[in-house]
XYZ file of C-alpha atoms in Angstrom:
775
model
C 187.861 135.010 52.235
C 184.262 136.259 52.156
C 183.261 139.060 49.813
C 179.776 140.626 49.841
C 178.325 141.728 46.510
C 174.944 143.357 46.968
C 172.644 140.807 48.577
C 174.990 137.949 47.657
C 178.295 136.755 48.997
C 181.215 134.946 47.470
C 183.359 132.611 49.554
C 186.850 131.646 48.473
C 188.525 128.991 50.614
C 190.083 125.549 50.273
C 188.030 122.377 50.340
C 188.209 121.259 53.945
C 188.142 117.801 55.356
C 188.432 117.597 59.120
C 192.090 116.606 58.806
C 192.890 119.470 56.430
C 191.035 121.973 58.556
C 192.841 120.984 61.747
C 196.174 121.045 59.929
C 195.590 124.630 58.829
C 193.755 125.866 61.939
C 195.182 124.915 65.294
C 192.564 123.928 67.838
C 192.745 125.282 71.358
C 192.966 122.861 74.217
C 190.085 123.436 76.585
C 189.949 122.072 80.089
C 186.710 120.223 80.758
C 185.597 120.192 84.348
C 185.461 116.807 86.003
C 182.931 115.612 88.530
C 185.338 116.480 91.336
C 185.629 120.021 89.991
C 181.865 120.422 90.145
C 181.786 118.984 93.669
C 184.549 121.381 94.722
C 182.640 124.354 93.319
C 179.369 123.184 94.885
C 180.859 122.874 98.377
C 183.131 125.885 98.067
C 182.356 128.954 100.130
C 182.856 132.684 99.647
C 181.147 135.875 100.656
C 179.647 136.363 97.187
C 178.363 132.795 97.088
C 176.806 133.115 100.548
C 175.079 136.322 99.490
C 173.833 134.708 96.292
C 172.471 131.695 98.175
C 170.722 133.958 100.687
C 169.043 135.936 97.911
C 168.122 132.705 96.134
C 166.411 131.089 99.127
C 164.932 134.363 100.397
C 163.894 136.297 97.285
C 162.021 138.785 99.443
C 165.389 140.170 100.573
C 166.143 141.267 97.010
C 162.895 143.080 96.129
C 161.320 144.293 99.375
C 164.082 146.789 100.316
C 163.706 148.474 96.902
C 159.903 148.365 96.827
C 158.573 151.696 95.443
C 156.045 152.226 98.217
C 154.368 155.402 96.968
C 153.971 154.214 93.377
C 152.797 150.634 93.965
C 151.130 150.353 97.376
C 147.705 151.588 96.262
C 147.606 149.143 93.342
C 148.641 146.268 95.602
C 145.954 147.184 98.166
C 143.174 147.220 95.560
C 144.469 143.966 94.051
C 144.862 142.300 97.463
C 141.303 143.086 98.558
C 139.809 141.904 95.259
C 141.881 138.722 95.238
C 141.155 138.044 98.914
C 137.378 138.108 98.384
C 137.701 135.658 95.487
C 140.087 133.480 97.515
C 137.537 133.174 100.338
C 134.835 131.924 97.998
C 137.123 129.589 96.084
C 138.535 128.197 99.316
C 135.041 127.314 100.509
C 134.059 125.931 97.121
C 137.163 123.846 96.445
C 136.894 122.262 99.891
C 133.868 120.433 98.523
C 136.161 118.779 95.972
C 138.405 117.545 98.781
C 135.362 116.095 100.610
C 136.056 118.058 103.787
C 133.943 120.738 105.440
C 134.176 124.141 103.675
C 135.919 125.877 106.577
C 139.165 124.027 105.881
C 139.269 125.705 102.495
C 139.966 128.988 104.264
C 143.103 127.474 105.784
C 144.249 126.429 102.314
C 143.671 129.997 101.106
C 145.697 131.535 103.964
C 148.805 129.575 105.024
C 150.386 128.900 101.588
C 150.150 132.588 100.690
C 152.103 133.626 103.787
C 154.937 131.169 103.121
C 155.087 131.943 99.404
C 155.381 135.655 100.208
C 158.824 134.987 101.702
C 160.121 132.237 99.404
C 158.397 132.638 96.016
C 159.883 134.331 92.956
C 156.709 135.168 91.007
C 155.199 138.582 91.636
C 151.752 137.955 90.217
C 150.401 134.465 90.851
C 147.814 133.981 93.593
C 148.756 130.956 95.662
C 146.017 128.804 97.136
C 143.517 126.059 96.255
C 143.323 124.839 92.667
C 140.342 122.709 91.534
C 142.431 120.005 89.825
C 144.655 119.493 92.866
C 141.658 119.622 95.182
C 139.981 116.886 93.188
C 143.168 114.764 93.187
C 143.382 115.109 96.970
C 139.657 114.355 97.252
C 140.077 111.161 95.225
C 142.706 109.889 97.657
C 140.560 110.994 100.614
C 137.600 108.954 99.361
C 139.836 105.932 98.826
C 141.202 106.007 102.385
C 138.123 107.388 104.145
C 135.060 106.325 102.126
C 131.486 106.995 103.092
C 129.940 104.473 105.461
C 126.350 103.631 104.404
C 125.612 102.457 107.955
C 126.067 105.994 109.338
C 122.723 107.772 109.533
C 122.305 111.490 109.040
C 121.399 111.893 112.723
C 124.563 110.209 113.987
C 126.547 113.421 114.364
C 129.345 111.782 116.334
C 130.130 109.250 113.592
C 129.900 111.939 110.919
C 132.295 114.130 112.915
C 134.806 111.288 113.257
C 134.634 110.586 109.513
C 135.164 114.260 108.692
C 138.152 114.452 111.045
C 139.663 111.365 109.453
C 139.253 112.939 106.034
C 140.911 116.131 107.232
C 143.892 114.107 108.492
C 144.152 112.251 105.178
C 143.944 115.464 103.131
C 146.480 117.255 105.340
C 148.900 114.301 105.302
C 148.790 114.024 101.508
C 149.447 117.764 101.299
C 152.500 117.442 103.547
C 153.757 114.497 101.483
C 153.365 116.478 98.243
C 155.218 119.363 99.890
C 158.064 117.066 100.909
C 158.405 115.859 97.318
C 158.435 119.438 96.026
C 160.950 120.603 98.627
C 163.245 117.649 97.916
C 163.162 118.276 94.161
C 163.865 121.961 94.727
C 166.830 121.328 97.006
C 168.203 118.729 94.591
C 167.897 121.259 91.756
C 165.744 119.013 89.585
C 163.057 121.507 88.720
C 163.702 120.587 85.095
C 161.488 117.523 85.640
C 158.503 119.672 84.731
C 159.747 119.788 81.121
C 158.444 116.239 80.719
C 154.940 117.663 81.051
C 154.373 119.299 77.684
C 151.773 121.976 77.071
C 149.603 119.469 75.198
C 149.766 117.003 78.074
C 148.919 119.656 80.689
C 146.087 120.966 78.531
C 144.568 117.528 77.992
C 145.000 116.612 81.653
C 143.475 119.812 83.043
C 140.577 119.534 80.592
C 139.871 116.005 81.808
C 140.195 117.242 85.384
C 137.645 119.949 84.586
C 135.238 117.227 83.442
C 135.794 115.398 86.734
C 135.251 118.602 88.696
C 132.081 119.385 86.740
C 130.599 115.950 87.391
C 131.574 116.038 91.066
C 129.678 119.325 91.545
C 126.490 118.170 89.869
C 125.302 116.513 93.080
C 125.437 119.906 94.835
C 123.699 121.653 91.941
C 120.863 119.099 91.936
C 120.830 118.748 95.708
C 121.372 114.982 95.633
C 123.176 112.574 97.929
C 125.337 110.457 95.638
C 127.726 107.768 96.792
C 131.284 108.926 96.023
C 133.456 106.767 93.796
C 137.181 106.636 93.098
C 139.400 104.741 90.697
C 138.891 103.840 87.025
C 135.471 104.722 85.538
C 134.539 106.605 88.743
C 133.249 109.455 86.572
C 130.681 107.221 84.906
C 129.603 105.600 88.146
C 128.984 109.073 89.580
C 126.933 110.047 86.518
C 124.966 106.829 86.854
C 124.192 107.638 90.499
C 123.083 111.163 89.552
C 120.771 109.985 86.770
C 119.246 107.291 88.960
C 118.261 109.940 91.534
C 117.494 112.743 89.101
C 113.820 112.682 90.077
C 114.806 113.617 93.648
C 116.342 116.918 92.518
C 116.019 119.789 94.983
C 114.385 122.482 92.866
C 115.561 125.314 95.143
C 119.201 124.242 94.721
C 118.805 123.785 90.971
C 117.136 127.166 90.386
C 119.657 128.947 92.588
C 122.559 127.327 90.772
C 121.197 128.196 87.342
C 120.646 131.836 88.323
C 124.145 132.066 89.813
C 125.796 130.513 86.747
C 123.897 132.636 84.224
C 124.535 135.935 86.023
C 128.198 135.200 86.825
C 128.872 134.018 83.270
C 127.241 137.114 81.756
C 129.110 139.559 83.975
C 132.426 137.762 83.437
C 131.908 138.112 79.707
C 131.289 141.830 80.202
C 134.460 142.069 82.262
C 136.461 140.381 79.509
C 134.969 142.430 76.687
C 135.314 145.802 78.377
C 138.406 145.166 80.499
C 140.173 148.075 78.809
C 137.434 150.479 79.955
C 136.682 149.025 83.398
C 139.451 149.962 85.877
C 138.551 147.076 88.232
C 136.615 143.964 87.159
C 133.162 143.701 88.654
C 133.449 141.247 91.624
C 130.312 139.430 90.550
C 131.134 136.247 92.464
C 131.334 138.181 95.722
C 128.167 140.104 94.938
C 126.166 136.990 94.065
C 127.495 135.154 97.122
C 126.390 137.968 99.420
C 122.951 138.079 97.772
C 122.564 134.278 97.877
C 123.607 134.170 101.529
C 121.112 136.903 102.435
C 118.279 135.272 100.521
C 119.019 131.858 102.039
C 119.082 133.327 105.538
C 116.047 135.593 105.041
C 113.776 132.911 103.595
C 115.182 130.092 105.740
C 116.008 127.860 102.795
C 117.551 125.220 105.063
C 114.317 124.389 106.878
C 111.850 125.387 104.194
C 113.434 123.720 101.148
C 115.813 121.267 102.861
C 118.871 122.654 101.065
C 122.396 121.745 102.122
C 124.277 124.746 103.505
C 127.855 125.506 104.500
C 126.979 125.215 108.163
C 129.090 126.174 111.099
C 132.539 127.529 110.325
C 135.225 127.081 112.944
C 136.198 130.455 114.340
C 139.956 130.996 114.347
C 142.753 128.615 113.415
C 143.254 125.136 114.766
C 146.532 124.006 116.349
C 149.034 122.253 114.050
C 149.051 118.477 113.744
C 151.572 115.844 112.801
C 150.874 114.088 109.496
C 149.910 110.428 109.461
C 152.732 108.074 108.496
C 150.231 105.406 107.449
C 148.723 107.850 104.951
C 152.240 108.493 103.620
C 152.667 104.782 102.965
C 149.332 104.476 101.165
C 149.571 107.669 99.104
C 153.125 107.909 97.780
C 151.936 107.882 94.162
C 149.176 110.394 94.925
C 151.588 112.706 96.706
C 154.107 112.626 93.880
C 151.518 113.247 91.155
C 149.979 116.103 93.176
C 153.441 117.627 93.658
C 154.241 117.446 89.935
C 150.865 118.712 88.695
C 150.714 121.500 91.267
C 154.164 122.761 90.389
C 153.646 122.377 86.624
C 150.449 124.438 86.646
C 151.850 127.121 88.963
C 155.129 127.383 87.072
C 153.421 127.655 83.680
C 151.176 130.473 84.939
C 154.113 132.201 86.645
C 156.157 131.955 83.455
C 153.401 133.685 81.464
C 153.343 136.644 83.850
C 157.128 136.807 84.158
C 157.437 137.127 80.376
C 154.659 139.708 80.257
C 156.205 141.890 82.996
C 159.858 141.142 82.178
C 161.342 139.517 85.260
C 162.983 136.193 86.013
C 161.555 133.280 87.960
C 163.604 130.386 89.340
C 162.039 126.958 88.819
C 164.010 125.285 91.595
C 163.183 128.057 94.075
C 159.511 127.806 93.083
C 159.659 124.124 94.034
C 161.155 125.081 97.389
C 158.513 127.771 97.925
C 155.580 125.482 97.106
C 157.123 122.628 99.065
C 157.406 124.728 102.224
C 153.946 126.196 101.598
C 152.305 122.787 101.364
C 154.204 121.361 104.344
C 153.188 124.330 106.499
C 149.676 124.268 105.058
C 149.208 120.552 105.699
C 150.407 120.826 109.271
C 147.626 123.384 109.877
C 144.986 121.094 108.281
C 144.822 122.765 104.911
C 144.922 120.913 101.598
C 147.215 121.082 98.585
C 147.823 124.506 97.089
C 149.042 125.706 93.725
C 147.503 128.628 91.862
C 144.074 129.096 90.358
C 144.165 130.670 86.915
C 141.107 132.842 87.533
C 142.367 134.089 90.894
C 145.807 134.925 89.476
C 144.124 136.780 86.634
C 142.207 138.861 89.174
C 145.381 139.684 91.098
C 147.234 140.748 87.959
C 144.387 142.562 86.186
C 143.456 144.650 89.237
C 146.937 146.157 89.314
C 148.906 143.820 91.558
C 152.621 144.553 91.363
C 154.183 142.205 93.924
C 153.311 139.506 96.428
C 152.270 142.265 98.831
C 148.934 141.956 97.039
C 148.974 138.247 97.890
C 149.785 139.041 101.521
C 146.828 141.449 101.692
C 144.560 138.800 100.174
C 145.665 136.425 102.950
C 144.755 139.113 105.504
C 141.239 139.262 104.017
C 140.973 135.474 104.398
C 142.229 135.760 107.980
C 139.580 138.391 108.802
C 136.859 136.105 107.489
C 138.267 133.157 109.416
C 138.623 135.033 112.706
C 135.690 137.428 112.676
C 132.996 137.294 110.017
C 133.013 133.688 108.876
C 129.715 133.041 110.654
C 127.976 135.293 108.112
C 128.573 132.661 105.426
C 126.992 129.796 107.361
C 123.562 130.058 105.598
C 125.207 129.919 102.150
C 123.966 127.005 100.041
C 126.538 124.488 98.892
C 124.821 124.582 95.517
C 126.000 128.200 95.180
C 129.583 127.106 95.797
C 129.135 124.263 93.308
C 127.815 126.707 90.710
C 130.787 129.013 91.268
C 133.174 126.064 90.832
C 131.498 125.061 87.561
C 131.491 128.566 86.125
C 135.195 128.912 86.922
C 135.895 125.837 84.787
C 135.154 127.793 81.623
C 138.833 128.500 80.900
C 139.826 124.849 81.201
C 136.846 123.554 79.225
C 137.595 126.032 76.443
C 140.844 124.134 75.882
C 138.832 121.872 73.568
C 139.353 124.651 71.030
C 143.026 123.663 70.879
C 142.228 120.413 69.058
C 141.757 121.912 65.545
C 144.915 123.981 66.016
C 146.943 120.936 67.081
C 145.502 118.946 64.173
C 146.860 121.518 61.735
C 150.220 122.032 63.469
C 151.382 118.788 65.066
C 149.618 115.426 64.957
C 151.832 114.007 67.694
C 150.825 116.748 70.134
C 147.221 116.136 69.171
C 147.582 112.452 70.027
C 149.213 113.334 73.366
C 146.293 115.667 74.171
C 143.630 113.102 73.248
C 145.300 110.122 74.938
C 145.951 112.081 78.146
C 142.399 113.392 78.183
C 140.811 109.978 77.618
C 143.125 108.254 80.084
C 142.401 110.831 82.802
C 138.640 110.640 82.175
C 138.502 106.844 82.097
C 141.210 105.807 84.569
C 141.156 108.702 87.000
C 143.527 111.629 87.388
C 146.449 109.761 88.968
C 146.570 106.851 86.518
C 145.601 109.167 83.668
C 148.563 111.423 84.327
C 150.933 108.443 84.403
C 149.450 107.103 81.170
C 149.733 110.525 79.523
C 153.386 110.940 80.494
C 154.148 107.407 79.316
C 152.474 107.986 75.960
C 154.203 111.354 75.559
C 157.623 109.784 76.113
C 156.639 107.008 73.715
C 155.968 109.569 70.977
C 159.419 111.050 71.563
C 160.990 107.604 71.277
C 158.879 106.879 68.204
C 159.971 110.079 66.476
C 163.612 109.358 67.287
C 163.298 105.686 66.346
C 161.675 106.412 62.980
C 163.191 109.707 61.776
C 162.290 111.238 58.432
C 165.476 110.425 56.566
C 165.823 111.960 53.121
C 167.978 112.053 50.040
C 169.196 115.590 49.386
C 170.677 117.404 46.418
C 172.237 120.734 45.491
C 169.729 123.508 44.842
C 170.455 126.279 42.372
C 174.094 125.349 41.872
C 175.082 126.914 45.205
C 176.244 125.449 48.504
C 172.647 124.824 49.623
C 171.398 121.240 49.873
C 167.728 120.359 50.323
C 165.403 117.377 49.946
C 165.541 116.426 46.300
C 161.783 115.795 46.216
C 160.904 119.367 47.176
C 162.690 121.394 44.479
C 162.911 121.465 40.678
C 166.216 123.236 40.073
C 168.464 120.600 41.618
C 171.898 119.310 40.722
C 173.098 115.815 41.588
C 176.656 114.856 40.641
C 176.640 111.629 38.664
C 177.419 108.665 40.870
C 176.994 110.588 44.131
C 174.224 110.067 46.692
C 173.722 112.362 49.695
C 171.765 110.919 52.622
C 170.506 112.930 55.599
C 169.462 111.520 58.976
C 167.804 114.165 61.234
C 168.023 112.158 64.423
C 170.436 110.612 66.909
C 171.561 107.124 65.945
C 171.205 104.642 68.771
C 170.222 101.076 69.563
C 166.526 101.588 68.804
C 166.860 103.090 65.329
C 170.117 101.764 63.890
C 168.316 99.046 61.919
C 165.819 101.610 60.633
C 168.731 103.860 59.643
C 170.391 101.081 57.664
C 167.120 100.157 55.937
C 166.549 103.779 54.898
C 170.144 104.083 53.699
C 169.789 100.957 51.558
C 166.500 102.278 50.161
C 168.150 105.612 49.311
C 171.076 104.120 47.368
C 168.855 101.501 45.707
C 170.794 98.370 46.592
C 171.970 96.268 49.513
C 175.783 96.444 49.630
C 176.084 93.104 51.420
C 174.003 91.413 48.741
C 176.131 93.029 46.006
C 179.300 91.874 47.759
C 178.069 88.293 48.039
C 176.975 88.272 44.398
C 180.394 89.524 43.319
C 182.217 86.911 45.369
C 180.011 84.187 43.911
C 180.743 85.471 40.402
C 184.438 85.674 41.190
C 184.410 82.092 42.378
C 182.759 81.006 39.123
C 185.313 82.928 37.034
C 188.189 81.314 38.951
C 186.645 77.904 38.354
C 186.370 78.614 34.629
C 189.980 79.751 34.524
C 191.185 76.697 36.440
C 189.316 74.365 34.101
C 190.758 76.134 31.101
C 187.360 77.101 29.875
C 188.204 80.802 30.132
C 191.709 81.584 28.861
C 193.745 84.475 27.589
C 195.623 83.410 24.529
C 197.307 85.887 22.140
C 194.970 88.701 23.122
C 191.814 86.605 23.090
C 189.680 84.837 25.694
C 188.673 81.268 24.777
C 185.645 79.743 26.420
C 183.717 76.576 26.007
C 180.231 75.630 26.976
C 180.200 74.122 30.435
C 178.036 73.464 33.440
C 179.114 75.380 36.516
C 177.958 74.837 40.058
C 174.550 76.160 40.964
C 174.132 79.157 43.253
C 172.726 76.904 45.938
C 175.921 74.859 45.900
C 178.027 77.988 46.027
C 175.971 79.327 48.929
C 176.612 76.224 50.938
C 180.361 76.088 50.255
C 182.563 78.504 52.214
C 179.684 80.860 53.007
C 181.898 82.969 55.244
C 184.060 83.913 52.254
C 181.147 85.710 50.597
C 181.296 88.579 53.102
C 184.970 89.273 52.477
C 186.170 92.011 50.080
C 186.561 90.876 46.490
C 190.184 89.871 45.770
C 191.277 89.963 42.123
C 195.033 90.538 42.426
C 195.767 86.892 41.580
C 193.777 87.028 38.341
C 195.323 87.773 34.923
C 192.332 89.969 34.131
C 190.555 92.981 35.532
C 186.811 92.955 36.118
C 184.359 95.793 35.648
C 181.371 94.790 37.747
C 179.045 97.208 35.943
C 179.465 95.410 32.601
C 178.178 92.077 31.328
C 180.167 89.010 32.371
C 180.780 85.781 30.405
C 178.886 82.493 30.715
C 175.688 84.241 31.855
C 177.269 85.190 35.158
C 174.977 87.851 36.593
C 175.934 90.515 39.143
C 173.686 93.507 40.016
C 175.108 96.770 38.748
C 175.433 99.831 40.933
C 175.282 103.395 39.681
C 177.136 105.239 42.461
C 180.764 105.569 43.389
C 180.422 107.921 46.388
C 178.015 108.208 49.316
C 177.841 111.289 51.551
C 176.170 111.046 54.968
C 174.904 114.365 56.328
C 175.353 114.111 60.096
C 174.564 117.764 60.831
C 171.461 116.764 62.830
C 172.944 113.682 64.533
C 173.417 114.714 68.147
C 174.763 111.451 69.565
C 175.554 107.810 68.860
C 175.531 105.088 71.456
C 177.709 101.991 71.264
C 175.072 99.931 69.452
C 174.535 102.681 66.917
C 178.272 103.093 66.464
C 178.759 99.393 65.886
C 175.893 99.180 63.404
C 177.047 102.299 61.530
C 180.599 101.018 61.263
C 179.399 97.708 59.871
C 177.187 99.446 57.303
C 180.009 101.726 56.134
C 182.405 98.803 55.730
C 179.868 96.995 53.552
C 179.875 99.948 51.149
C 183.661 100.211 51.196
C 183.972 96.528 50.297
C 182.089 97.139 47.051
C 184.304 100.175 46.267
C 181.790 102.880 47.167
C 183.600 105.776 48.827
C 182.053 107.019 52.065
C 182.083 110.619 53.325
C 180.577 112.043 56.502
C 179.735 115.753 56.502
C 178.774 118.292 59.137
C 179.465 116.084 62.138
C 179.569 117.825 65.516
C 183.016 118.162 67.114
C 181.878 116.507 70.342
C 180.468 113.572 68.427
C 183.657 113.265 66.399
C 185.712 113.232 69.588
C 183.491 110.466 70.931
C 183.986 108.418 67.760
C 187.758 108.781 68.082
C 187.625 107.955 71.773
C 185.583 104.804 71.172
C 187.855 103.434 68.454
C 185.434 103.982 65.585
C 188.202 104.738 63.096
C 190.605 102.110 61.770
C 192.533 101.298 58.595
C 189.372 101.216 56.470
C 187.276 103.934 58.116
C 189.561 106.887 58.597
C 189.176 110.507 59.628
C 189.992 111.522 56.056
C 186.383 110.764 55.136
C 185.106 113.469 57.516
C 184.332 116.832 55.885
C 183.208 120.142 57.340
C 180.174 120.455 55.087
C 178.279 118.628 52.376
C 179.591 121.071 49.796
C 183.188 120.375 50.817
C 182.596 116.660 50.340
C 180.903 117.142 46.951
C 183.683 119.393 45.633
C 186.281 116.908 46.897
C 184.560 114.084 45.003
C 184.314 116.136 41.805
C 187.983 117.096 42.048
C 188.966 113.500 42.719
C 186.979 112.082 39.809
C 188.180 114.829 37.490
C 191.616 113.138 37.459
C 190.108 110.330 35.386
C 188.213 112.522 32.953
C 190.795 112.164 30.184
C 190.143 108.444 30.135
C 187.080 109.335 28.056
C 189.427 109.399 25.075
C 190.117 105.745 25.633
C 188.213 103.741 23.033
C 186.471 100.559 23.993
C 188.252 97.542 22.616
C 186.342 94.558 21.351
C 186.849 91.368 23.285
C 185.899 88.103 21.588
C 184.707 84.872 23.146
C 184.975 82.069 20.647
C 182.491 79.632 22.058
C 179.725 81.969 23.236
C 180.617 84.998 21.081
C 180.466 87.560 23.931
C 181.523 91.074 23.066
C 182.101 94.212 25.146
C 182.135 92.212 28.345
C 183.377 93.357 31.739
C 186.651 91.420 31.913
C 189.886 92.049 30.065
C 193.525 91.105 30.195
C 195.562 93.069 32.690
C 198.509 93.068 30.273
C 196.336 94.453 27.503
C 194.887 97.100 29.777
C 198.311 98.193 30.928
C 199.628 98.377 27.332
C 196.683 100.436 26.193
C 197.050 102.749 29.182
C 200.735 103.177 28.338
C 199.827 103.945 24.721
C 197.345 106.524 25.967
C 200.016 108.132 28.119
C 202.323 108.442 25.109
C 199.567 110.012 23.048
C 198.880 112.614 25.766
C 202.247 114.318 25.600
C 200.858 117.507 27.090
C 200.652 115.725 30.418
C 196.987 116.466 30.983
C 196.463 113.027 32.466
C 198.079 113.471 35.870
C 196.873 110.492 37.859
C 195.915 107.122 36.485
C 193.218 105.039 38.135
C 194.335 102.155 40.297
C 192.491 99.630 38.166
C 192.020 100.460 34.506
C 189.059 98.881 32.751
C 188.769 99.075 28.989
C 185.125 98.137 28.899
C 183.715 101.390 30.306
C 183.868 104.914 28.968
C 184.337 107.160 31.997
C-alpha cells in the first residue's frame, strides 16, 4: 500500500525476495518470438504490408499528393533558386578537390538531387557535393591516377587521357560507395552509423577541413604542386607549397584575399541580421559574377597567367559502366566514403527533422543515397552527401520540401545546358577561396574542445585522437583509427567500471555512494557493493578485485588461514596438548608445524569449507585463539551486491562471479543480490548458476528489501546480548577470553539462558553458539 502525505509517501508492504514476490504475485507467461516467427513475419504478405512497403521505398507517394501548393510553392521556388546558384558554385569548386575538371562538379550537383527527390525522407537537406567526401574521392583518384611528371603542359592529348582516367576512377568509387549504402539500407543496418559518435564526426570533419584548406592553397597562390596521398600527405603538400612560395601568382592571391574578405564579412552580416533579412544575401553568387566579368574583361588568363575553369562541356555525357579494377583497388575507400557520407547527411537531416517535427528513416536514407550515388557515378559524377552551408541556405530561405531541391537541380541543369560557357573565364583561385571560406563552420569545431574537457574526457580523447589520426595518416586510415579508438574507450569504460560502496542516506530507502554524503546509515556487519557495468570476460577479474577491496579482505585467504588454524588445533587435540577436562582446557608448550609445512601438505584441503562438526569445541574466528594461532578477523556477516546496473553476464563472468560468491559463503558471509533484471535472472537460471549453495533465496527486489531482511534475521539473536562471557582458562599459557569453548558447556549455558527467558522472547537460537562474543 502506498499513501501520499504532502510531498512524502509512505509504503507499507512485505519484504520481498524474488521467491517471495513470485509466490505472492503470479507472473504471466509471455510468448517470445523465435527466429522462425520473425522470418515468417518478414516474408508474409498482406495489402497493408504492401502499402507500407510502397510508402517506405517511395516516400514521395506519401507527401506529394497532400502538398499544400498555394501555401508552400512560392517559398520552395525562392529556396530552390537560391540553393541552385550556390550548388553550381560549390559543384565547380568541389570538383577541384576530386582532381577532375570543374564541369563534372555540375553533374554531381544535379543527378543525386533528382534521385533523392523520389526516395529521400528529409525535406530540408540539399543533396550534392560535400568537401570531405570530395577530398576522400580525390585522395583515391590521386593514388590510382597520379600526375605524370613526364607530361608537358603542351601535351593536351596526354592531359586529356589522364583527366578521363581520373573521371572513371572517381565515378567508379562513387558507384561502389552507392552499392555499399544501398546494400546496408536493404539489409536494414542503418544503425551502423551509431558507431560514429558526435565527437568522432566532429574531430574527423575538422581534420578533413584542414586537408581541404591545404589542398586549396595551391589554387590561392597560383602554384603547381605535386599531389600527394597517404600518411603525412598534408605535410608533403605544405612542404611543396613553401618551396615554391616565391613563385606565387599575385593576381590569384589578391583575388582570393578580396573574395574571402568580402564573402566572410557578408556572411557574418547574414548571420547577425538573419531575423531582419528575408533572404540571405547571395554574396558567393555576386562575387563569382563580378570575378568572372573582371577576369574576362581584363584578360587575366593571358595577362597574368592565371589558371581558369576553362571549357565546360555543354550538356550531359552518356552513362558509363564503372571499372571493376577500380572496385578491387578501392573497397576500403568506397566503404569509408559510404559511411562518412551517410553519417554527415543523416546527422544534418536529423537536426532539421527535429526542428520541423517530422520523422526520417535511417534505412531509407541509406537506400536513397545509395541509388543517388550509383546513378550519379554512372553519369560521371562524384560522391554526394549534403553540404552544411547549402542545406542551411535551402532551409533558411523558406524551403518546405524537396521540391526546393528539385528546383535547385533545374538551375544546375540550365547552367549545364545553356549558360555554362559564361563561367569559363572564372579563376580557379576564386573557387578555391570559396571552398576555404565555406570551411568556417567545420574549423569552428575547435571550440568544442573546452566544452568536451569540462563534460567528458573520453569524448575529448576521441575527438583529439580522430583529428590527429586523420591529419597524420589521411582521411581513410584516420577514420578507421578513430573508430577503433572510440570502441576501445567503450571497452575500457566497461572493463574498468566505477564500482562503489553504497549506504543508506537519511534513513530512507535511498542508497548512494557512501563517500558523497554525511547523513548515512550502514548496518553493522553489512556491506553493499554496486557495479554499474555488465560483468563479462574482460572485467570479471577487475570486479573481484574491487569487491575484495570494498569488503577489506580476501575471502580465499581467510578460508585458507582458517583451515590452517583448524589443522593446528586438531593436531594439538590429537597430541593431548589441548584438552577439555572438567570444564577446563589444558595446554602445554609445544612446537607445531610451520606454515610452510602446512602449505605443502594437502594444499587442496585449504580451499574447502571449514569443518568443525567432529570437534568437541566451537570456534569463534573473530576472537583470539590459543598457542599464538593467528587468523585474520572479519567485521561483516552479510554482503549485498547491487546489480541494478548490470545488463548482462557472459559465461566467463558467470563462472567468475559464482566462484567469488562461494568463497564468501565458505567463510560464513551471507550473500544477497538486489535489483537484478528479470531477463538476467532468467539467464542465470537457464545457465545453471544456482545450486545448493547459491540459491534464488538470496535474490531480492531492492537493496532496501535485502537490508531489512538482514536486520530482521539478525534481530533473532539480539537477546543473546544478555549472555555473559565466561572465562576460559589455559593452564600452561594462561589464555583467557579465547575464541574456542566446549560445545557441551555452550549448550548448557544456552539451555540455562532459555530457562531464564521464560517470556519466550528468544524465538530462534543460532546454529552455533559461541560464548566468547557478545552479540
